[in-house]
C-alpha positions as MATLAB code, in Angstrom:
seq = 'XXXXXXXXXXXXXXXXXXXXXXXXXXXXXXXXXXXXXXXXXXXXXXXXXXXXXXXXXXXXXXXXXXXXXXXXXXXXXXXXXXXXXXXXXXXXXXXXXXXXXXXXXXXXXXXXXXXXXXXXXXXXXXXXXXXXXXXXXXXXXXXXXXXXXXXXXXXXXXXXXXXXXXXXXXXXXXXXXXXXXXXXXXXXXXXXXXXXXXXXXXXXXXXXXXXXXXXXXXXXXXXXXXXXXXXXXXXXXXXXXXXXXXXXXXXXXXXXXXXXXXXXXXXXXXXXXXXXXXXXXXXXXXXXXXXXXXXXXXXXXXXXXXXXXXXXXXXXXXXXXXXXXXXXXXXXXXXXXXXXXXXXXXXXXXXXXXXX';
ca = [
      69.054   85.979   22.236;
      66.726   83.232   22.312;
      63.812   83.068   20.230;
      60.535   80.962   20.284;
      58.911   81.288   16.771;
      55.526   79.658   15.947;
      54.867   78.960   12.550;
      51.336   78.522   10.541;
      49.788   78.764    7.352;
      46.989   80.875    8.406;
      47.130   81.881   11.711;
      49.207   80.276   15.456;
      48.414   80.561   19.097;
      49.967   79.551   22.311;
      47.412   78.690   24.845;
      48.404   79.163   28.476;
      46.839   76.960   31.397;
      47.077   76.071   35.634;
      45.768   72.735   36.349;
      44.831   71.916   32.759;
      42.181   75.013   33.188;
      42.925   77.771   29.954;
      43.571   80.991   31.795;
      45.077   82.684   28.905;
      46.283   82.210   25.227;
      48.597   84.424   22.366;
      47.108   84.371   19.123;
      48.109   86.153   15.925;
      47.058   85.865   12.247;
      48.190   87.349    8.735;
      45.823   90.396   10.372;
      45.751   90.990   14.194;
      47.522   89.693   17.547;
      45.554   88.918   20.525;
      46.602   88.245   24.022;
      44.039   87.535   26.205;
      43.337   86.854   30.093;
      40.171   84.034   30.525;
      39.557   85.954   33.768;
      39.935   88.541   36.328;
      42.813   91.157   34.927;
      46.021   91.697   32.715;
      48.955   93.121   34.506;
      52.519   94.283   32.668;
      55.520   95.258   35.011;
      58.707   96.864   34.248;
      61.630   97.379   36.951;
      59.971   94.794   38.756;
      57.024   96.328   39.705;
      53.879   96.589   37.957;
      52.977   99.807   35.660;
      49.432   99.169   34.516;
      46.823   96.781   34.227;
      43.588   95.814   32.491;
      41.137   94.354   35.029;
      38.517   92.255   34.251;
      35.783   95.349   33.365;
      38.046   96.718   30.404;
      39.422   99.395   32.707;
      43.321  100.871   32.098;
      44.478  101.127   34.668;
      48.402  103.002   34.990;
      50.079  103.410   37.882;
      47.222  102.006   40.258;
      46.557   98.335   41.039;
      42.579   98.964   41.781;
      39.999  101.196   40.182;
      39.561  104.373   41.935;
      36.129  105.088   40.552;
      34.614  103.068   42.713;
      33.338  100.095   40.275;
      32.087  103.251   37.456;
      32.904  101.160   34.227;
      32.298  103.911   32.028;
      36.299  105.171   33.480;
      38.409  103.308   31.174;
      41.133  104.947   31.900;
      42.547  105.815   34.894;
      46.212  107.392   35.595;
      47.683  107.781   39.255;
      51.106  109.192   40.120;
      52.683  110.520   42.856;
      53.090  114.389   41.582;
      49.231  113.670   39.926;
      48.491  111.872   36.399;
      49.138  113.879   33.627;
      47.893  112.535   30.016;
      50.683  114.442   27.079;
      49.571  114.891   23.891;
      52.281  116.123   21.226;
      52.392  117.132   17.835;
      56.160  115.614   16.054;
      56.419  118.197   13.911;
      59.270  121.213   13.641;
      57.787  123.687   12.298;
      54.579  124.480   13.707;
      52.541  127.870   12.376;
      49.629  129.402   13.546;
      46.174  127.011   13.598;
      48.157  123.647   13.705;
      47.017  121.426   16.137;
      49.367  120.632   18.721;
      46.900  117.910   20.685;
      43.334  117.305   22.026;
      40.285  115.289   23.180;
      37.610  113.989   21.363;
      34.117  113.285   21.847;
      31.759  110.692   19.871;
      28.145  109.228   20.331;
      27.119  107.100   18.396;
      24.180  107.263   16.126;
      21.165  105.361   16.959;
      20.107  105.317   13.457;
      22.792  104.667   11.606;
      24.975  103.074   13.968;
      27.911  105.026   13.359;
      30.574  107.387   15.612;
      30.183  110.818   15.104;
      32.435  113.473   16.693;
      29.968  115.938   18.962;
      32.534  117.380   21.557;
      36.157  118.879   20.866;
      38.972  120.168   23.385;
      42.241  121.013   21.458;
      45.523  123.009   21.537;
      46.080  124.592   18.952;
      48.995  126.791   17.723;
      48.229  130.826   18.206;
      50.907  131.347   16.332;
      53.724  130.219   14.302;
      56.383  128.594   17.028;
      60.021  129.262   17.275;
      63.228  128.304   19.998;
      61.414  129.255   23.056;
      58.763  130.846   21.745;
      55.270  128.834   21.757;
      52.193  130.744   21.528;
      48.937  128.063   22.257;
      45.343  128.742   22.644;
      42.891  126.068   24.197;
      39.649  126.058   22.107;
      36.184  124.469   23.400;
      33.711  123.005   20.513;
      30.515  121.438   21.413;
      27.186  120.397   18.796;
      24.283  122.043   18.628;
      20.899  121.013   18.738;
      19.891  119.891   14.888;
      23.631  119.930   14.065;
      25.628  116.803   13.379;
      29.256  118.261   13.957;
      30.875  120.651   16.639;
      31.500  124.013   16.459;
      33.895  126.340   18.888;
      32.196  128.123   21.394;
      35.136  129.381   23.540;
      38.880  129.757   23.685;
      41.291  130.865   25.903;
      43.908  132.886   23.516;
      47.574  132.866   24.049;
      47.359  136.481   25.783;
      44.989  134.459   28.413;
      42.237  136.218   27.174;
      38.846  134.374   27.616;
      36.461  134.650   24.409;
      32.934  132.855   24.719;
      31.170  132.917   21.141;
      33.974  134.634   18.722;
      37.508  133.198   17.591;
      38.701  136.726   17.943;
      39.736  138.671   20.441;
      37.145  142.001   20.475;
      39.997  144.042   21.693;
      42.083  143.471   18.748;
      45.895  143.708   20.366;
      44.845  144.570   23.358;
      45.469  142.211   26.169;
      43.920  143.478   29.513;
      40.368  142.322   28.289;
      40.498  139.197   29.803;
      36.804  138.135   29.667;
      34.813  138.940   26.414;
      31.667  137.787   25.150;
      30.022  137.737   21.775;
      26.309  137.338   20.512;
      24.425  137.975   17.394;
      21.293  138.335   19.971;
      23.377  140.699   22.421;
      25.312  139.221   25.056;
      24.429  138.363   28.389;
      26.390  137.635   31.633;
      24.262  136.090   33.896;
      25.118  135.937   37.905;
      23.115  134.380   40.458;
      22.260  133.402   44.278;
      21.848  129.646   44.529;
      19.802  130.576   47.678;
      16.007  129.927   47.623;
      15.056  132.212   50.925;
      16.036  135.865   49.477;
      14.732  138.373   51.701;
      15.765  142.202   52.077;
      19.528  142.554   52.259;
      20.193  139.072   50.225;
      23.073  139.536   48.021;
      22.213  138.424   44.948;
      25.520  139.000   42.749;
      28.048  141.436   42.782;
      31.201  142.506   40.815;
      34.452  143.918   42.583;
      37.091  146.103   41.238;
      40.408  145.586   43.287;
      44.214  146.396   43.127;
      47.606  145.086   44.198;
      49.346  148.171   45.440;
      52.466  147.914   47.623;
      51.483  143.702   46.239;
      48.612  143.927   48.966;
      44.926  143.363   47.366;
      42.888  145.893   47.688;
      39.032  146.442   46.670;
      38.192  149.816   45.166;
      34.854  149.677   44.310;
      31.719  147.434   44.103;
      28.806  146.965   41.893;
      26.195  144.779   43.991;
      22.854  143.542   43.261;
      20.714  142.504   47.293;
      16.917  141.752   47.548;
      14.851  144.613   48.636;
      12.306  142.771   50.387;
      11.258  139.383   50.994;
      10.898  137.491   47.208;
       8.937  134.991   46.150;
       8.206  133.146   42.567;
       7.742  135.757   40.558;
       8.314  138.705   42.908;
      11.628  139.542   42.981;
      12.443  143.066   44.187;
      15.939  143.948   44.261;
      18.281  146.764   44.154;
      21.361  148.019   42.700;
      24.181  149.605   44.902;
      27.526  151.518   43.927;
      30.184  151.142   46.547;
      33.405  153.321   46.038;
      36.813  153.183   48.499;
      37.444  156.694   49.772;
      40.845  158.103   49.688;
      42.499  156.729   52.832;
      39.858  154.099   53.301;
      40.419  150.248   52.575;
      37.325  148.736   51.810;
      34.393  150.781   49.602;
      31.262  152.668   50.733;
      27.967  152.829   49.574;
      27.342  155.740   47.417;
      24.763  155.416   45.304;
      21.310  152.725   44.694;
      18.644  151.948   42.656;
      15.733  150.745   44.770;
      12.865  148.095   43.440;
      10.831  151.330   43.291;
      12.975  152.835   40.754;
      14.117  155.684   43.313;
      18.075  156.764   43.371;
      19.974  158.068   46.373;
      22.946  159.613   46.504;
      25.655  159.352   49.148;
      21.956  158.499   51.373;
      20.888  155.370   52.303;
      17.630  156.617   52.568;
      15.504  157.996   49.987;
      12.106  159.720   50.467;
      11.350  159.600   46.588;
      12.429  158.922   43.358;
      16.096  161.017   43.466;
      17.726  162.164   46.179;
      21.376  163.525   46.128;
      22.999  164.637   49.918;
      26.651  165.788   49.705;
      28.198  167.176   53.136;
      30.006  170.064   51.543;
      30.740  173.345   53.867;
      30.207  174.027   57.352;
      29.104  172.388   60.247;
      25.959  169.602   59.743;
      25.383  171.190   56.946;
      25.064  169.266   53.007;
      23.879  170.563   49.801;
      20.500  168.911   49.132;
      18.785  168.357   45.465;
      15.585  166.116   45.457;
      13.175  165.207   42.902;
      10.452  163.050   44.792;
       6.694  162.351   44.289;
       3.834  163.237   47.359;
       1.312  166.191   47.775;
       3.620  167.607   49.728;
       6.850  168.325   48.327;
       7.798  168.075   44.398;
      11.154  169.383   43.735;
      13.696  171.294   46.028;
      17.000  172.536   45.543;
      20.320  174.034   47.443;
      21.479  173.591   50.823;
      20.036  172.241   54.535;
      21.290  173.499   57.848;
      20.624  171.728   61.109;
      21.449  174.763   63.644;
      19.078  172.925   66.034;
      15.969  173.955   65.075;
      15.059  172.497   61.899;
      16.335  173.324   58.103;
      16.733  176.048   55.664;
      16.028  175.944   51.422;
      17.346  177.759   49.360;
      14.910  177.430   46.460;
      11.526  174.816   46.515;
       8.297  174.213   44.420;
       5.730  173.122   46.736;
       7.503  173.975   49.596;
       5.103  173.575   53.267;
       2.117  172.106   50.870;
       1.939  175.149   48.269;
       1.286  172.801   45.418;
       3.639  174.213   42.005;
       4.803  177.227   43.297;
       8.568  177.961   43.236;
       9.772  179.934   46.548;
      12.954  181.447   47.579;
      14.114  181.293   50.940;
      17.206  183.033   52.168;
      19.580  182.332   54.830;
      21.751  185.328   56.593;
      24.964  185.343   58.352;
      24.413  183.062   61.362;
      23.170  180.736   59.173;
      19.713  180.399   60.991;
      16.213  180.171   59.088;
      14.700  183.078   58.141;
      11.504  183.458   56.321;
      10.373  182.905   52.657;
      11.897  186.137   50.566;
      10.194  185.578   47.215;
       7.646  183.219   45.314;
       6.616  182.676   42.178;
       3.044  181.366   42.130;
       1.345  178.798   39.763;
      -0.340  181.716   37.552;
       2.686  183.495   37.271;
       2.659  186.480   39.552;
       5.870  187.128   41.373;
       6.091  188.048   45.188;
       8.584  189.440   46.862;
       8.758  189.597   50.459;
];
């Protein structure tokens, strides 16, 4: 091996030059080495071909011979590969227990009073438990600074059973693993979903929440929860309701069952709803459903039991305010046929029963 050694008292350099013009130079003292480029970039090469460079912004740049963020100096590194860049991050350690760090990211800004780095922004690995052959339970953890606070605190992990917790550093469900989403507030937590779109009329979809399956490994959806606008919104009017979709037995996408209009009024297996509840279940013969409303008018207050269309209208089997008689309960029957007779008995606002 040959060897060129440059000797000082203090400090020696080798200065490197084209033309007599310095493009370059080696220097090293009792405390530091610098190599340095007078312009453009630095390249280093192994097998022949070059592995990274720093160009003439500062930029590292590994695998690539250009920057690829399109002249954004604040990218100082850069990594390019053919299966993707991948940046690893180890811990050299053997035995590794639960809350060791095993690698992260950090985040500084520096103070504009005092001048200094301080860390506001974490992203780590950490250990989730102690690690053994083939067995390495991690959990990613998220840290960021508040407002009026001068050092990060976590604010969401992603535990080793893949659960994701947003504002605790345990899992709510204690061994439980199928919680996969959990949330935590000393205020009450909120999970907030939204429509990006700024025209929301009746029929809008607004958010919604889906419950599906994988049986026979085909995805199925069993049931919905789904917020749509109720009418045309504007700022600060924003009418919506709340529907309930379920898959029937046989079925492979879900049904409407059930909504909460902007009013406040609920129907039941009925799309439409004359008041404030309505429940219609087809149960029994022919066009027939058992009926139960509770809905506001002059008209009509509360009525209960079953309808029959036979063609010529319906029957009730008990109603208050039935045909504009304002808080009286009457009975009316139905007989064999199933046609309409008349009203068999009433019980009138002042309490007197009639029976007909």
């Amino acid at each position: 091996r040959t060897t060129l050694s440059l000797n000082d008292t203090s400090s020696a350099a080798v200065a490197l030059g084209v033309n007599g013009t310095r493009e370059g130079h080696i220097y090293a003292d009792a405390n530091s080495m610098e190599v340095s480029a007078a312009d453009n970039y630095m390249y280093f090469t192994a097998g022949s071909s070059e592995r990274m460079r720093i160009d003439s912004s500062g930029r590292l740049l590994v695998g690539l011979t250009s920057d690829l963020s399109g002249g954004t100096t604040s990218t100082g590194i850069q990594l390019s590969t053919a299966g993707g860049g991948f940046i690893g991050l180890a811990r050299n350690d053997t035995t590794v227990s639960e809350g060791n760090g095993i690698g992260g990211l950090r985040f500084y800004s520096n103070d504009p009073t005092a001048s200094t780095y301080n860390d506001v922004g974490i992203i780590q690995c950490m250990a989730d438990g102690d690690h053994f052959a083939n067995d390495y339970p991690t959990r990613l953890e998220f840290d960021t600074t508040a407002d009026g606070a001068s050092s990060p605190t976590e604010r969401m992990r992603i535990d080793s059973s893949g659960r994701l917790l947003v504002g605790t550093t345990s899992a709510i469900s204690g061994t439980s693993t199928n919680d996969n989403l959990q949330l935590a507030n000393s205020a009450g937590s909120i999970l907030s979903v939204a429509s990006s779109d700024t025209t929301i009329s009746n029929g809008t979809r607004i958010g919604e929440i889906e419950f599906w399956g994988q049986p026979g490994s085909t995805w199925g959806n069993f049931a919905t929860i789904s917020c749509f606008g109720d009418a045309t919104a504007a700022s600060n009017d924003n009418p919506g309701r709340l529907v309930f979709s379920t898959t029937a037995d046989g079925a492979s996408s879900p049904t409407e069952r059930m909504r909460i209009d902007n009013d406040g009024d609920v129907s039941i297996a009925t799309t439409t709803n004359p008041g404030s509840l309505r429940v219609n279940v087809d149960n029994g013969y022919t066009n027939s459903g058992n009926t139960f409303h509770v809905i506001g008018g002059n008209t009509t207050g509360l009525y209960v039991g079953a309808h029959y269309d036979g063609g010529g209208g319906g029957c009730d089997f008990v109603s208050r305010g039935y045909s504009g008689g304002l808080g009286d309960f009457r009975f009316i029957g139905i007989n064999g046929s199933y046609s309409c007779p008349s009203e068999r008995m009433r019980i009138s606002t002042t309490g007197n029963l009639t029976v007909l």
